[in-house]
PDB file of C-alpha atoms in Angstrom:
ATOM      1  CA  MET A  16      11.074  33.877 -16.213  1.00 51.00           C
ATOM      2  CA  THR A  17      10.228  36.627 -18.620  1.00 55.00           C
ATOM      3  CA  ALA A  18      12.928  38.869 -20.042  1.00 63.00           C
ATOM      4  CA  PHE A  19      12.129  42.558 -20.165  1.00 75.00           C
ATOM      5  CA  ALA A  20      13.226  44.706 -23.030  1.00 87.00           C
ATOM      6  CA  LYS A  21      15.587  47.449 -22.076  1.00 93.00           C
ATOM      7  CA  THR A  22      14.441  51.070 -22.362  1.00 95.00           C
ATOM      8  CA  GLN A  23      16.005  52.486 -25.522  1.00 97.00           C
ATOM      9  CA  ILE A  24      17.374  55.988 -24.943  1.00 97.00           C
ATOM     10  CA  GLN A  25      18.775  58.153 -27.735  1.00 97.00           C
ATOM     11  CA  LEU A  26      21.039  60.856 -26.347  1.00 96.00           C
ATOM     12  CA  VAL A  27      21.653  63.609 -28.935  1.00 96.00           C
ATOM     13  CA  GLY A  28      23.864  66.663 -28.847  1.00 95.00           C
ATOM     14  CA  ARG A  29      26.345  68.640 -30.944  1.00 94.00           C
ATOM     15  CA  SER A  30      29.400  68.046 -28.668  1.00 92.00           C
ATOM     16  CA  PRO A  31      30.938  64.792 -27.421  1.00 93.00           C
ATOM     17  CA  GLN A  32      32.065  66.666 -24.359  1.00 93.00           C
ATOM     18  CA  GLU A  33      28.452  67.352 -23.448  1.00 90.00           C
ATOM     19  CA  VAL A  34      26.989  63.944 -24.395  1.00 93.00           C
ATOM     20  CA  ALA A  35      29.678  61.541 -23.091  1.00 93.00           C
ATOM     21  CA  PRO A  36      29.307  62.296 -19.314  1.00 93.00           C
ATOM     22  CA  LEU A  37      25.484  61.889 -19.567  1.00 93.00           C
ATOM     23  CA  ALA A  38      25.832  58.645 -21.506  1.00 95.00           C
ATOM     24  CA  SER A  39      28.241  57.223 -18.836  1.00 94.00           C
ATOM     25  CA  VAL A  40      25.726  57.944 -16.054  1.00 93.00           C
ATOM     26  CA  LEU A  41      22.787  56.434 -17.957  1.00 94.00           C
ATOM     27  CA  MET A  42      24.768  53.316 -18.936  1.00 93.00           C
ATOM     28  CA  GLN A  43      25.129  52.365 -15.307  1.00 93.00           C
ATOM     29  CA  ASP A  44      21.486  51.341 -15.271  1.00 92.00           C
ATOM     30  CA  PRO A  45      21.191  47.727 -16.503  1.00 93.00           C
ATOM     31  CA  ASP A  46      17.604  48.325 -17.718  1.00 93.00           C
ATOM     32  CA  ILE A  47      18.614  51.037 -20.148  1.00 94.00           C
ATOM     33  CA  HIS A  48      20.307  50.840 -23.588  1.00 96.00           C
ATOM     34  CA  VAL A  49      21.863  54.182 -24.492  1.00 96.00           C
ATOM     35  CA  SER A  50      22.767  55.252 -27.994  1.00 95.00           C
ATOM     36  CA  THR A  51      24.586  58.517 -28.481  1.00 95.00           C
ATOM     37  CA  ARG A  52      24.472  60.729 -31.478  1.00 93.00           C
ATOM     38  CA  ILE A  53      26.615  63.746 -32.209  1.00 93.00           C
ATOM     39  CA  VAL A  54      24.950  65.952 -34.802  1.00 90.00           C
ATOM     40  CA  ASN A  55      27.448  67.845 -36.828  1.00 84.00           C
ATOM     41  CA  ASN A  56      26.133  67.399 -40.358  1.00 78.00           C
ATOM     42  CA  GLY A  57      23.978  70.521 -40.517  1.00 80.00           C
ATOM     43  CA  HIS A  58      20.774  68.743 -39.636  1.00 85.00           C
ATOM     44  CA  THR A  59      18.626  70.258 -36.867  1.00 91.00           C
ATOM     45  CA  ASP A  60      16.211  67.261 -36.522  1.00 92.00           C
ATOM     46  CA  PRO A  61      17.669  65.181 -33.692  1.00 93.00           C
ATOM     47  CA  LEU A  62      15.881  62.084 -35.079  1.00 93.00           C
ATOM     48  CA  HIS A  63      17.022  62.556 -38.699  1.00 90.00           C
ATOM     49  CA  GLY A  64      17.877  59.325 -40.402  1.00 87.00           C
ATOM     50  CA  LEU A  65      17.014  57.015 -37.470  1.00 90.00           C
ATOM     51  CA  ASN A  66      15.459  53.769 -38.641  1.00 90.00           C
ATOM     52  CA  THR A  67      13.949  53.002 -35.225  1.00 93.00           C
ATOM     53  CA  LEU A  68      12.642  55.582 -32.840  1.00 95.00           C
ATOM     54  CA  PRO A  69      13.891  55.337 -29.233  1.00 97.00           C
ATOM     55  CA  ASP A  70      11.632  55.026 -26.227  1.00 97.00           C
ATOM     56  CA  ILE A  71      13.128  58.260 -24.880  1.00 97.00           C
ATOM     57  CA  LEU A  72      15.019  61.088 -26.596  1.00 98.00           C
ATOM     58  CA  ILE A  73      17.344  63.183 -24.498  1.00 97.00           C
ATOM     59  CA  LEU A  74      18.219  66.251 -26.410  1.00 97.00           C
ATOM     60  CA  TRP A  75      21.101  68.521 -25.371  1.00 96.00           C
ATOM     61  CA  LEU A  76      19.909  71.824 -26.918  1.00 96.00           C
ATOM     62  CA  SER A  77      22.537  73.827 -28.793  1.00 93.00           C
ATOM     63  CA  ALA A  78      22.583  77.401 -30.017  1.00 92.00           C
ATOM     64  CA  GLN A  79      20.271  76.115 -32.819  1.00 93.00           C
ATOM     65  CA  TRP A  80      17.593  75.200 -30.281  1.00 95.00           C
ATOM     66  CA  PRO A  81      14.768  76.977 -32.094  1.00 96.00           C
ATOM     67  CA  ASP A  82      15.386  74.834 -35.173  1.00 95.00           C
ATOM     68  CA  GLU A  83      15.973  71.624 -33.102  1.00 95.00           C
ATOM     69  CA  LEU A  84      12.718  72.051 -31.246  1.00 97.00           C
ATOM     70  CA  GLN A  85      10.766  73.049 -34.371  1.00 96.00           C
ATOM     71  CA  ALA A  86      11.992  69.888 -36.107  1.00 95.00           C
ATOM     72  CA  LEU A  87      10.453  67.881 -33.266  1.00 95.00           C
ATOM     73  CA  ALA A  88       7.233  69.898 -33.410  1.00 96.00           C
ATOM     74  CA  ASN A  89       7.010  69.246 -37.181  1.00 96.00           C
ATOM     75  CA  ARG A  90       6.901  65.479 -36.658  1.00 93.00           C
ATOM     76  CA  PRO A  91       3.609  63.731 -36.261  1.00 93.00           C
ATOM     77  CA  LEU A  92       2.842  62.777 -32.626  1.00 89.00           C
ATOM     78  CA  ALA A  93       3.234  59.105 -33.467  1.00 88.00           C
ATOM     79  CA  LEU A  94       6.819  59.796 -34.645  1.00 89.00           C
ATOM     80  CA  ARG A  95       7.855  61.761 -31.559  1.00 93.00           C
ATOM     81  CA  PRO A  96       9.356  59.753 -28.680  1.00 96.00           C
ATOM     82  CA  ALA A  97       9.072  60.966 -25.095  1.00 97.00           C
ATOM     83  CA  THR A  98      11.586  63.784 -24.972  1.00 97.00           C
ATOM     84  CA  ILE A  99      13.701  65.338 -22.277  1.00 96.00           C
ATOM     85  CA  ALA A 100      15.460  68.564 -23.233  1.00 97.00           C
ATOM     86  CA  ILE A 101      18.529  69.945 -21.554  1.00 96.00           C
ATOM     87  CA  GLY A 102      19.247  73.617 -21.855  1.00 94.00           C
ATOM     88  CA  PRO A 103      20.146  76.791 -20.177  1.00 90.00           C
ATOM     89  CA  LYS A 104      18.073  77.854 -17.179  1.00 85.00           C
ATOM     90  CA  ASP A 105      16.012  81.008 -16.927  1.00 85.00           C
ATOM     91  CA  ASP A 106      15.140  81.335 -20.619  1.00 90.00           C
ATOM     92  CA  PRO A 107      11.334  81.448 -20.944  1.00 91.00           C
ATOM     93  CA  ASP A 108      11.544  81.331 -24.719  1.00 94.00           C
ATOM     94  CA  ILE A 109      13.291  77.936 -24.740  1.00 95.00           C
ATOM     95  CA  LEU A 110      10.853  76.546 -22.160  1.00 93.00           C
ATOM     96  CA  ARG A 111       7.840  77.844 -24.182  1.00 94.00           C
ATOM     97  CA  GLN A 112       9.138  76.349 -27.405  1.00 95.00           C
ATOM     98  CA  ALA A 113      10.024  73.051 -25.658  1.00 96.00           C
ATOM     99  CA  MET A 114       6.435  72.711 -24.414  1.00 94.00           C
ATOM    100  CA  ARG A 115       5.079  73.432 -27.910  1.00 93.00           C
ATOM    101  CA  SER A 116       7.359  70.706 -29.230  1.00 94.00           C
ATOM    102  CA  GLY A 117       6.044  68.116 -26.836  1.00 94.00           C
ATOM    103  CA  VAL A 118       9.064  67.981 -24.530  1.00 96.00           C
ATOM    104  CA  ARG A 119       7.964  66.202 -21.345  1.00 96.00           C
ATOM    105  CA  ASP A 120      10.736  67.393 -19.058  1.00 95.00           C
ATOM    106  CA  PHE A 121      13.348  70.138 -19.170  1.00 95.00           C
ATOM    107  CA  LEU A 122      16.611  69.895 -17.245  1.00 95.00           C
ATOM    108  CA  ASN A 123      18.827  72.872 -16.633  1.00 93.00           C
ATOM    109  CA  ARG A 124      22.536  72.754 -17.438  1.00 90.00           C
ATOM    110  CA  PRO A 125      24.649  71.531 -15.739  1.00 87.00           C
ATOM    111  CA  VAL A 126      22.741  68.216 -15.278  1.00 89.00           C
ATOM    112  CA  THR A 127      23.505  66.143 -12.197  1.00 84.00           C
ATOM    113  CA  PRO A 128      23.535  62.369 -12.211  1.00 81.00           C
ATOM    114  CA  GLN A 129      20.649  62.386  -9.744  1.00 83.00           C
ATOM    115  CA  GLU A 130      18.488  64.386 -12.135  1.00 84.00           C
ATOM    116  CA  LEU A 131      19.149  61.937 -14.915  1.00 79.00           C
ATOM    117  CA  GLN A 132      18.255  58.941 -12.864  1.00 74.00           C
TER     118      GLN A 132
END
């Protein structure tokens, strides 16, 4: 029997109140390992200081979304994990910048457990 490695997901946001409910939904899947990160140190790069890149980055966009997405876009493709962004709906500027940054999917707030799964 071969053991499969769990998918590594890094969930990043600026508020524990935003990140915690998403993490609890994702942690119900036994094939996923979820790490959460609350960014409150002035950095806009959601991957700043990580020693190992996750398989998937889920980024809860804040009011600093232009800088957060630009930080991703500035990384070489090999150093950008598959990214899902969560942000406000009906803002074409955010969607456009997310596409330029390599975001693979964009979920509107509020996010339902079904959308995450």
